[in-house]
GROMACS .gro file of C-alpha atoms in nm:
model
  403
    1UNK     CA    1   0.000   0.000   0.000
    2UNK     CA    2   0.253   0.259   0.142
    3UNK     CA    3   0.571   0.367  -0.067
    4UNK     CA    4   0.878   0.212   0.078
    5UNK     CA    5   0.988   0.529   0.229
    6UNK     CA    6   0.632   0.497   0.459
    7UNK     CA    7   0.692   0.127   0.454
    8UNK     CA    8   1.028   0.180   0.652
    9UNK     CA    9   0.939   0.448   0.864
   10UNK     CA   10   0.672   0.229   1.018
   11UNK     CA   11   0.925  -0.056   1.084
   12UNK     CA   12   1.104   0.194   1.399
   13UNK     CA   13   0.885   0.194   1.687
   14UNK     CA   14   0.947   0.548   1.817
   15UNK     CA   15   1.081   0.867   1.689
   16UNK     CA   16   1.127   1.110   1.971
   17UNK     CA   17   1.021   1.505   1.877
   18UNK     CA   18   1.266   1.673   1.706
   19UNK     CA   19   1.314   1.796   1.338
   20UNK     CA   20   1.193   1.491   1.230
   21UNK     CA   21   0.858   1.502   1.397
   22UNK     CA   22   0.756   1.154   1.333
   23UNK     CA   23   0.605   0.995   1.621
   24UNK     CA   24   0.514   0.589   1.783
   25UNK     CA   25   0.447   0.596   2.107
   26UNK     CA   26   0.403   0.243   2.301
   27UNK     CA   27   0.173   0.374   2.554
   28UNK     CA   28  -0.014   0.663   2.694
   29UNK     CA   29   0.122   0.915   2.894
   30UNK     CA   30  -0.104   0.800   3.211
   31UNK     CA   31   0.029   1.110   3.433
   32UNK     CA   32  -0.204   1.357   3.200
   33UNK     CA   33  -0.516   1.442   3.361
   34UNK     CA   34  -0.873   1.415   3.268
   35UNK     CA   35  -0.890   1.814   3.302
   36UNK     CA   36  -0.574   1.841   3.074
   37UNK     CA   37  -0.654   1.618   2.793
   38UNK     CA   38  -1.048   1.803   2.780
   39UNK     CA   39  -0.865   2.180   2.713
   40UNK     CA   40  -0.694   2.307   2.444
   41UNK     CA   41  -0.372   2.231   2.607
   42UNK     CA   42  -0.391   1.883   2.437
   43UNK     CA   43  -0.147   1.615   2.381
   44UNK     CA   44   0.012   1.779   2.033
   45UNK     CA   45   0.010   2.086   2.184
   46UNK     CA   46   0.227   2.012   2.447
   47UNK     CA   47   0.450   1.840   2.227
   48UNK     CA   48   0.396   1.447   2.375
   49UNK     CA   49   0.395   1.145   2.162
   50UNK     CA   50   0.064   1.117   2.012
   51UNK     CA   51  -0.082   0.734   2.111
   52UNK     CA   52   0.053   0.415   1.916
   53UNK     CA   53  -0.099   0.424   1.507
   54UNK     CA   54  -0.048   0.176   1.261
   55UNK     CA   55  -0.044   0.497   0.991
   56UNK     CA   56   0.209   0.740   1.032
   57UNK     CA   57   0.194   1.033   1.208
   58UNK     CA   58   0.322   1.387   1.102
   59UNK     CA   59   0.368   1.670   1.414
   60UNK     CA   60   0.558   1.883   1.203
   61UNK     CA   61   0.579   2.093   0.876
   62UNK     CA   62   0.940   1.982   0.817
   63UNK     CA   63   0.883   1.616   0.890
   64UNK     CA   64   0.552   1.643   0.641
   65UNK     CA   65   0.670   1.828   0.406
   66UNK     CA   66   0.950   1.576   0.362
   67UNK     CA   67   0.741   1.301   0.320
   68UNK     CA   68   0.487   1.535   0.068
   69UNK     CA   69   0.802   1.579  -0.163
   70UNK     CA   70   0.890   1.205  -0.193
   71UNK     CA   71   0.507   1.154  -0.306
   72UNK     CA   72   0.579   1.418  -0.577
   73UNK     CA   73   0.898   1.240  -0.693
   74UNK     CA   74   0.659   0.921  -0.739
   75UNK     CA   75   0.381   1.159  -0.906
   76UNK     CA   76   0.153   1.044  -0.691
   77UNK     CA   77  -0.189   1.191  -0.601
   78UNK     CA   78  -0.268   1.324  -0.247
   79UNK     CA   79  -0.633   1.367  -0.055
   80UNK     CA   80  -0.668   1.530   0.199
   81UNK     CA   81  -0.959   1.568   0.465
   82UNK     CA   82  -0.931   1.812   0.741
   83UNK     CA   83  -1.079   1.778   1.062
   84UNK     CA   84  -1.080   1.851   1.413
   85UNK     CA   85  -1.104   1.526   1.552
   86UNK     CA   86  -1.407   1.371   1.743
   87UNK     CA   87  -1.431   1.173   1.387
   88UNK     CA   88  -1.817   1.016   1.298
   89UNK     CA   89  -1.927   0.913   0.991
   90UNK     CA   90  -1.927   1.177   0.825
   91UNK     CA   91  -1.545   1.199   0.782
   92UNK     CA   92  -1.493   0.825   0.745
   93UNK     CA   93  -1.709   0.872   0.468
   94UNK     CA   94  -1.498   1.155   0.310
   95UNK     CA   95  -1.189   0.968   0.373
   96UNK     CA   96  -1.301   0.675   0.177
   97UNK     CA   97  -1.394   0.940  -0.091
   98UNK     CA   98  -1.052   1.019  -0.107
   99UNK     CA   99  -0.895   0.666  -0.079
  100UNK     CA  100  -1.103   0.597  -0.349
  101UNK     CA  101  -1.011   0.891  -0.572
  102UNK     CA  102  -0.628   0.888  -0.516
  103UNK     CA  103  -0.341   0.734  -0.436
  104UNK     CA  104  -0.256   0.876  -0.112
  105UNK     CA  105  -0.473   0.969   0.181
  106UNK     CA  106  -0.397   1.216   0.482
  107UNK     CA  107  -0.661   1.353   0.708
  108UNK     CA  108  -0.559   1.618   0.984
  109UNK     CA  109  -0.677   1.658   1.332
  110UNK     CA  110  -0.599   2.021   1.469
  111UNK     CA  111  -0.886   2.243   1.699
  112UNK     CA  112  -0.829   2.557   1.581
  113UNK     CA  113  -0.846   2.828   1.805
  114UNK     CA  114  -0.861   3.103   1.546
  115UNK     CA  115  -1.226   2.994   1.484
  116UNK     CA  116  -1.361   2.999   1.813
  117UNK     CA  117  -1.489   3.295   2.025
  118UNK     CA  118  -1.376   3.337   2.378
  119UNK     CA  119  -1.721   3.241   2.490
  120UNK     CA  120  -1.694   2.977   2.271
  121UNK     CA  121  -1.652   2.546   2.319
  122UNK     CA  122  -1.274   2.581   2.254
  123UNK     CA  123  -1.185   2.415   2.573
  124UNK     CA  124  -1.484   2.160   2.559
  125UNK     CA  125  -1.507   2.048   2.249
  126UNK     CA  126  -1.468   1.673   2.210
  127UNK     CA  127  -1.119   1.572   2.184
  128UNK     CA  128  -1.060   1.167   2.138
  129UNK     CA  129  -0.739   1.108   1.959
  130UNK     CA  130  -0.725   0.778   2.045
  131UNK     CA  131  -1.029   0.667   1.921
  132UNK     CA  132  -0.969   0.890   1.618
  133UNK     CA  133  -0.669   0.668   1.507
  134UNK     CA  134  -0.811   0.369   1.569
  135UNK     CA  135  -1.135   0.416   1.374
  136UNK     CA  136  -0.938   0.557   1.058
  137UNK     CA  137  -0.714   0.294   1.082
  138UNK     CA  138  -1.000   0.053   0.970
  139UNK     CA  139  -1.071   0.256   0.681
  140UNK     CA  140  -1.049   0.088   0.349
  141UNK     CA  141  -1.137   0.085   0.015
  142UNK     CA  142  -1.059  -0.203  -0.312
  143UNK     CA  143  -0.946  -0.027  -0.608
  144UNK     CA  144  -0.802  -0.184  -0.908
  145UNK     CA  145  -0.543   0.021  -1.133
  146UNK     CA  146  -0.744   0.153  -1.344
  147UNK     CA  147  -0.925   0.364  -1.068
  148UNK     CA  148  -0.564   0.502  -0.968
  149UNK     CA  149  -0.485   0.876  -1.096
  150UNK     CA  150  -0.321   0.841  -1.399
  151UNK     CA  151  -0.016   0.962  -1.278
  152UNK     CA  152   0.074   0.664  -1.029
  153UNK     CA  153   0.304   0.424  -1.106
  154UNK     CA  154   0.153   0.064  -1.166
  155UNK     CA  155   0.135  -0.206  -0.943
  156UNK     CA  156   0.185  -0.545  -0.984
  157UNK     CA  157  -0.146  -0.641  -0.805
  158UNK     CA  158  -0.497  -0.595  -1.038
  159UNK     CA  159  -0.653  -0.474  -0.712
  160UNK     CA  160  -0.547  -0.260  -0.417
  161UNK     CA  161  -0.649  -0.212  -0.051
  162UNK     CA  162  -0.604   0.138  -0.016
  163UNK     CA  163  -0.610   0.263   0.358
  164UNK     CA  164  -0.528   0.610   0.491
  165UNK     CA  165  -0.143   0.708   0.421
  166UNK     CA  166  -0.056   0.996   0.738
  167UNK     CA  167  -0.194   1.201   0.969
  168UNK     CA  168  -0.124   1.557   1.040
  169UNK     CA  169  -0.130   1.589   1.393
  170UNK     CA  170  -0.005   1.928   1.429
  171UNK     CA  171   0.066   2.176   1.799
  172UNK     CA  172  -0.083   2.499   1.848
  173UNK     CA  173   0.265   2.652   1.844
  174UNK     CA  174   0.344   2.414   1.461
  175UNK     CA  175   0.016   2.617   1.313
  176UNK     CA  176   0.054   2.975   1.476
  177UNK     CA  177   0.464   2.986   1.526
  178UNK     CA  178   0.345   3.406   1.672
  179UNK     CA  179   0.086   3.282   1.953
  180UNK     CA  180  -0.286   3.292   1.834
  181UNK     CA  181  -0.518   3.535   2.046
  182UNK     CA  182  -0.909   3.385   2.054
  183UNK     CA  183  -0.996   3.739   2.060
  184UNK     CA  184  -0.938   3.931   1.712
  185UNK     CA  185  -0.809   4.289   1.846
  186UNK     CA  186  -0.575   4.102   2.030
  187UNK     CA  187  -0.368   3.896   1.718
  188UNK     CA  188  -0.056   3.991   1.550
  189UNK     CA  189   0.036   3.846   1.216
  190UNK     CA  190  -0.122   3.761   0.909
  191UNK     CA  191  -0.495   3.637   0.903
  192UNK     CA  192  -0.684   3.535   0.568
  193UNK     CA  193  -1.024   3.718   0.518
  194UNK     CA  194  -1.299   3.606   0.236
  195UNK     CA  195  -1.476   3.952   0.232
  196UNK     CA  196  -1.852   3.952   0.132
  197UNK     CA  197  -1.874   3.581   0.165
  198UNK     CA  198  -1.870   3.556   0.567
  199UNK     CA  199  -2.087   3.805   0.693
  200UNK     CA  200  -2.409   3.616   0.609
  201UNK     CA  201  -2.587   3.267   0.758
  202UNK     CA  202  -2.323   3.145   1.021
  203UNK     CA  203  -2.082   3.471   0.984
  204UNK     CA  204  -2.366   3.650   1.094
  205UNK     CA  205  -2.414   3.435   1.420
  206UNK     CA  206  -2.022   3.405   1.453
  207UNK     CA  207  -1.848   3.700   1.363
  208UNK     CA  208  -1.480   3.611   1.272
  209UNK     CA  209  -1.538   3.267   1.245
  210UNK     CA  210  -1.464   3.229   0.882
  211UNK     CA  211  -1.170   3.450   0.926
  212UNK     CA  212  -1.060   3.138   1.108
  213UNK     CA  213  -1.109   2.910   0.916
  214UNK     CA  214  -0.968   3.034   0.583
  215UNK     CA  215  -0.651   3.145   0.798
  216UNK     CA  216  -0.602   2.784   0.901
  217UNK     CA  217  -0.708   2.609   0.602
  218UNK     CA  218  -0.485   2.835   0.352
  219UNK     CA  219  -0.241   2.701   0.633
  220UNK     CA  220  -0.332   2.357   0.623
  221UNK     CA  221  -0.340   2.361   0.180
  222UNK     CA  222   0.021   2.539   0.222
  223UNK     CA  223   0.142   2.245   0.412
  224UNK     CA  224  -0.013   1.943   0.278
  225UNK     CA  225  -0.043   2.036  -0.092
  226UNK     CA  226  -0.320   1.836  -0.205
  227UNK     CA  227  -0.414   1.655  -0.521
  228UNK     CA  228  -0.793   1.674  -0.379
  229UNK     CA  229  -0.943   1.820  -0.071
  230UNK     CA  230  -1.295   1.716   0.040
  231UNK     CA  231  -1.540   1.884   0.282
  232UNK     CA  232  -1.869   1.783   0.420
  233UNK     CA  233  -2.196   1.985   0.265
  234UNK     CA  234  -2.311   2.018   0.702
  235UNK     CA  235  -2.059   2.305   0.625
  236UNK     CA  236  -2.187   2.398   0.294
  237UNK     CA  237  -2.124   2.773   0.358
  238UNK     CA  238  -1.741   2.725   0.508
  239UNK     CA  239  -1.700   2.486   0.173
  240UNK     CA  240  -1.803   2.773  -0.079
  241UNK     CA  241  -1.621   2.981   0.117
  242UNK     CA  242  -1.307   2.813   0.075
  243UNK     CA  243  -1.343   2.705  -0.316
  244UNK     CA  244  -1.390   3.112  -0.388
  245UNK     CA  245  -1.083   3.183  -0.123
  246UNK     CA  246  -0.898   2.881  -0.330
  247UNK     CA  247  -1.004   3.104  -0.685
  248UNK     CA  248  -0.900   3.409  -0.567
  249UNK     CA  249  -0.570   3.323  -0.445
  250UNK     CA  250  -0.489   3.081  -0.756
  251UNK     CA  251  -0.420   2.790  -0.565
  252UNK     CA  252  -0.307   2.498  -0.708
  253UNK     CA  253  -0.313   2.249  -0.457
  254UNK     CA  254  -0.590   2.200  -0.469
  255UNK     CA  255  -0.770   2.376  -0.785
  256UNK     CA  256  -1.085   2.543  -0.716
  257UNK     CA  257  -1.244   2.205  -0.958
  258UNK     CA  258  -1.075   1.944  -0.672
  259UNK     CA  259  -1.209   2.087  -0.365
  260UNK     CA  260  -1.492   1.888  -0.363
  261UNK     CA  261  -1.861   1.919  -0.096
  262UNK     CA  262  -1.984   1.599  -0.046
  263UNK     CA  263  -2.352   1.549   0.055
  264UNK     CA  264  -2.428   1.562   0.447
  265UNK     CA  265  -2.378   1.234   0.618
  266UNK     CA  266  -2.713   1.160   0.830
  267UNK     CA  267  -2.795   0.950   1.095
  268UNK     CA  268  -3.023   0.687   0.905
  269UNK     CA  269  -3.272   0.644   1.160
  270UNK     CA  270  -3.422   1.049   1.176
  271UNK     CA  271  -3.165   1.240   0.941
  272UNK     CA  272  -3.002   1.449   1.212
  273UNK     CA  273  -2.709   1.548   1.042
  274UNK     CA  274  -2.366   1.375   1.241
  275UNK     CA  275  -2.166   1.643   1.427
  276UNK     CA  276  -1.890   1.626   1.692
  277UNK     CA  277  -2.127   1.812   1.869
  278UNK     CA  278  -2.400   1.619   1.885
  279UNK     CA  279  -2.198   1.441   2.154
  280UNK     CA  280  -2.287   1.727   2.373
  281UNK     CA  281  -2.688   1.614   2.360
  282UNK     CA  282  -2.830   1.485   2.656
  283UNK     CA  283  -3.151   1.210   2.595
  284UNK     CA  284  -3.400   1.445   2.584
  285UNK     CA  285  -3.181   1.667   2.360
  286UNK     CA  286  -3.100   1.401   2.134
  287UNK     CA  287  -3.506   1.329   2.087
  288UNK     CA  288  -3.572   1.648   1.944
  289UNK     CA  289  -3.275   1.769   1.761
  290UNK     CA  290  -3.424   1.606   1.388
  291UNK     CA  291  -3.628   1.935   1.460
  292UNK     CA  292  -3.406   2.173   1.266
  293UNK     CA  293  -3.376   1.942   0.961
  294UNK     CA  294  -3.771   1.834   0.966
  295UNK     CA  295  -3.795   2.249   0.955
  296UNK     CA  296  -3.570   2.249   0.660
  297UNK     CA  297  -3.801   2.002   0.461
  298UNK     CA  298  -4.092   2.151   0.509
  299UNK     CA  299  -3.937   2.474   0.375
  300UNK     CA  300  -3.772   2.284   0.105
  301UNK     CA  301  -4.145   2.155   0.042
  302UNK     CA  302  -4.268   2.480   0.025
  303UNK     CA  303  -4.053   2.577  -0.191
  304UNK     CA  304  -4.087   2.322  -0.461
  305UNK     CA  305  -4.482   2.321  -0.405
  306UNK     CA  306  -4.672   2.361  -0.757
  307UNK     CA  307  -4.358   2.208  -0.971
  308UNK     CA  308  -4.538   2.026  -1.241
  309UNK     CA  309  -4.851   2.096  -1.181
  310UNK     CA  310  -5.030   2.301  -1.412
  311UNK     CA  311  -5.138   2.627  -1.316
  312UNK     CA  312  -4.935   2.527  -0.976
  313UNK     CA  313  -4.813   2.873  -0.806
  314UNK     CA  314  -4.472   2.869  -0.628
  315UNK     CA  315  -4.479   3.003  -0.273
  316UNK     CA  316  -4.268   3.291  -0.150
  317UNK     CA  317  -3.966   3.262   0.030
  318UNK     CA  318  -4.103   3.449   0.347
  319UNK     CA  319  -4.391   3.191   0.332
  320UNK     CA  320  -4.155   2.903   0.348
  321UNK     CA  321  -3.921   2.996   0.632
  322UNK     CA  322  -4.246   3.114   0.846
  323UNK     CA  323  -4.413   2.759   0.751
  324UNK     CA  324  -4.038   2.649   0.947
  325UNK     CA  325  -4.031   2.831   1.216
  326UNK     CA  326  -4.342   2.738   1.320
  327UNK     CA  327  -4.309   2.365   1.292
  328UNK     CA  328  -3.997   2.492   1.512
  329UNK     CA  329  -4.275   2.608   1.746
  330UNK     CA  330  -4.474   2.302   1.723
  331UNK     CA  331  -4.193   2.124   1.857
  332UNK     CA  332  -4.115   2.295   2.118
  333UNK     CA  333  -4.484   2.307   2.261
  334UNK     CA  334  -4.499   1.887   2.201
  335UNK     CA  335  -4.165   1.899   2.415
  336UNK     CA  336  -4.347   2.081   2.696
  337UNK     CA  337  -4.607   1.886   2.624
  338UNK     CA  338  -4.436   1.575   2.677
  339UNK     CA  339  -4.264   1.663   2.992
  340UNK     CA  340  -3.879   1.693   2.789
  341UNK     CA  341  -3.617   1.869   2.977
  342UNK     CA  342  -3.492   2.041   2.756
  343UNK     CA  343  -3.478   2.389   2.591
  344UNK     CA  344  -3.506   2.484   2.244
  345UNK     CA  345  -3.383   2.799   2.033
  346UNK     CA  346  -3.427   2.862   1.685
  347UNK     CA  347  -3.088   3.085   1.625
  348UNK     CA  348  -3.199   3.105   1.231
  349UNK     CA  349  -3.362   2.976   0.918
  350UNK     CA  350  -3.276   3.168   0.602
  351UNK     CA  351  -3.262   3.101   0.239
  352UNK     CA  352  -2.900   3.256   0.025
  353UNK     CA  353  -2.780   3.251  -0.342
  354UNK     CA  354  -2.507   2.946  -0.360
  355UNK     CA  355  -2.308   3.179  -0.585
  356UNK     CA  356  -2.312   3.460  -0.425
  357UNK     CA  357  -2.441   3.418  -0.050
  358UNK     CA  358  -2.703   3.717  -0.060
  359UNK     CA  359  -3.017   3.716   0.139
  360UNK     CA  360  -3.316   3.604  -0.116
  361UNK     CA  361  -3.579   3.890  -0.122
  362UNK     CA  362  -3.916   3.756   0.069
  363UNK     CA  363  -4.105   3.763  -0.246
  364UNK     CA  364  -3.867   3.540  -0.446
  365UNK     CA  365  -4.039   3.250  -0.607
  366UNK     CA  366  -3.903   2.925  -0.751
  367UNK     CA  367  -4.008   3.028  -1.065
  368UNK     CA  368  -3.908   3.372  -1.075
  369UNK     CA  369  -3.556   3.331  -0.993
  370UNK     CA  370  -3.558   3.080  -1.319
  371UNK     CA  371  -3.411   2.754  -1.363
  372UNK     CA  372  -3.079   2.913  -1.483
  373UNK     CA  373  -3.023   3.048  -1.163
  374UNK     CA  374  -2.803   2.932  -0.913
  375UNK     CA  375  -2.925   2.677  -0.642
  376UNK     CA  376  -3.035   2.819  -0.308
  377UNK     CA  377  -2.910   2.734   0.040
  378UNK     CA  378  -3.177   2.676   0.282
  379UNK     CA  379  -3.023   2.644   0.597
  380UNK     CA  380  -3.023   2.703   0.983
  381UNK     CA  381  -2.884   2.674   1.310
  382UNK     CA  382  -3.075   2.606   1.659
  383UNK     CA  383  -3.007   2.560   1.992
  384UNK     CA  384  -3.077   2.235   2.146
  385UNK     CA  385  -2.979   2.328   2.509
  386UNK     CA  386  -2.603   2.455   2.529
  387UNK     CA  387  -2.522   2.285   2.194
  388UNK     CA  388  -2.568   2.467   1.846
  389UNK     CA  389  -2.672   2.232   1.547
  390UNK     CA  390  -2.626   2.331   1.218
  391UNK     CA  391  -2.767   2.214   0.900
  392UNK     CA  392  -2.846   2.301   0.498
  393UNK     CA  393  -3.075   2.182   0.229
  394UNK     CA  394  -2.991   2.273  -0.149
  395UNK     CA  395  -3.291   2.408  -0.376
  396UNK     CA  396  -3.218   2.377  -0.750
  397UNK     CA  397  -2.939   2.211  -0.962
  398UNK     CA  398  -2.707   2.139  -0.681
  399UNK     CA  399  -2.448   1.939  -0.872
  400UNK     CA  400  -2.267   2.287  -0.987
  401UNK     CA  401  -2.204   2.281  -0.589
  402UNK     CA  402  -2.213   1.905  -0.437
  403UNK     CA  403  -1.956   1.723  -0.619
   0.00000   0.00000   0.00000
């Protein structure tokens, strides 16, 4: 599967830190603390062995980097899916996206603190390395050669078991070598801003957040240089975000045609859309938080009502959203009703242009904005207790986005 050069570097079982930044550890460090290992102060951060991986494990730019320029040597194609850890199904699936679209595979664990607000979950949110490794160790896909990139050099073998080739498991100090500030009047250094494409749906919510997140990911493309990059459609906004930032600064790894949105992963028995998150959720939480995407249906149903029907009239958009928000409302009073402890917020439901992210006027129609327009984004975000869901619906020919 791996080159030689990965081959051989899994044969030594331990590389201390250092500029090679390749780590096996054959243990945990059992003196770290619950406290510690829940904070941002994580394992990488401090600069500790990360926990014993089958697939190799990258703490630094130099050590990456190094191994990046041997797959370019062997013109070999590299995927890459970035994450912050807490990995569900939604990024296994993207991973086997990617091992089944190139030759190489490398997925990157790092909780940004760039894109949180103080008040924010920095500290909180779920951090579980371990598990992370093990679970993407048991990715794998079959591919035969002629579903390699026809760059790679052939293989004896008619078929391939392709599993993920490296991890970026980068500190706090590897990503911002100046300090990072949460708070945006307090950083120093350089910071990449997407204007007129952050301010709406989530921006709006989150102010700075996608200042954030195209810092870190222009960090993330400048390190691992990737054939392909793939993102999950949950984030459809951050995703459109980053395929203009990718235009605009004439990337080339990747192109703006290989970042690639793929479709939200769902849990299969009421569609909640999977989220770290959701492992904030308490029972009663977890009952109604299908609410926000049963909203976005009947919206999307409102929306679509009268298509081929003759003489069928196309509702508004300002009679959609109110048709979910109050099914929103329904909810919540069946929650009472029912006795759950829990509390319920609708944060937003709005409807955008895909290309450009403007607000739809309230009186838009289906069939006034056309079929050559460009699809709409119905999404929204709600509070489900202390934890913020997220979700989107696309209206219209979403293959010029989901692909």
């Amino acid at each position: 599967m791996f080159p030689f050069y990965l081959s051989h570097l899994r044969q030594a079982p331990y590389f201390t830190p250092g500029a090679l930044g390749f780590h096996r550890s054959p243990h945990l460090i059992s003196v770290l603390s619950r406290k510690l290992m829940s904070t941002a102060t994580t394992r990488s951060n401090l600069s500790l062995p990360p926990p014993e991986s089958d697939i190799p494990i990258f703490t630094t730019v130099a050590s990456y980097r190094e191994w990046r320029r041997k797959a370019f040597i062997e013109n070999r194609s590299v995927g890459f899916v970035p994450t912050m850890g807490a990995l569900h199904e939604g990024h296994l699936g993207l991973v086997r996206r990617s091992l089944s679209e190139n030759d190489l595979t490398v997925l990157s664990i790092f909780v940004n603190p760039a894109q949180f607000a103080p008040h924010e979950d920095l500290e909180t949110y779920p951090r579980t390395l371990e598990r992370d490794l093990k679970v993407l160790a048991e990715q794998q896909v079959v591919a035969s050669n002629s579903d390699m990139s026809s760059n790679s050099i052939p293989t004896l073998d008619s078929n391939q078991v392709k599993r993920p080739s490296a991890v970026f498991l980068p500190s706090v100090r590897e990503m911002y070598p100046g300090g990072i500030e949460q708070e945006i009047v307090k950083q120093r250094g350089t910071f990449v801003e997407v204007t007129a494409y952050g301010e709406q749906m989530e921006g709006k919510s989150r102010p700075g957040f996608f200042r954030g997140v195209a810092t870190v990911v222009t960090k993330l493309f400048n390190v691992i240089q990737p054939t392909n990059a793939y993102f999950g459609q949950k984030d459809i906004q951050q995703a459109l975000l980053l395929r203009h930032m990718v235009t605009d600064l004439l990337l080339s790894h990747p192109s703006p045609d290989h970042l690639h949105i793929v479709p939200t992963a769902r849990d299969p028995s009421d569609n909640l859309a999977l989220s770290s998150r959701n492992a904030y959720l308490s029972p009663a939480g977890r009952k109604v938080a299908p609410t926000l995407y049963a909203a976005l249906k009947a919206a999307e149903e409102c929306w679509l009502a009268g298509e081929g029907d003759e003489g069928g009239k196309n509702k508004n958009k300002k009679e959609c959203v109110e048709i979910a928000r109050a099914l929103v409302e329904r909810r919540i009073e069946e929650a009472r009703y029912h006795g759950l402890d829990v509390e319920i917020t609708l944060d937003y439901i709005e409807m955008n242009d895909a290309g450009t992210f403007e607000i739809l006027d309230d009186s838009d129609t289906r069939s006034f904005r056309g079929n050559e327009a460009a699809p709409v984004i119905l999404s929204g975000a709600m509070w489900v207790d202390r934890t913020r869901l997220i979700d989107n619906l696309l209206l219209g020919d979403f293959g010029t986005v989901v692909r």
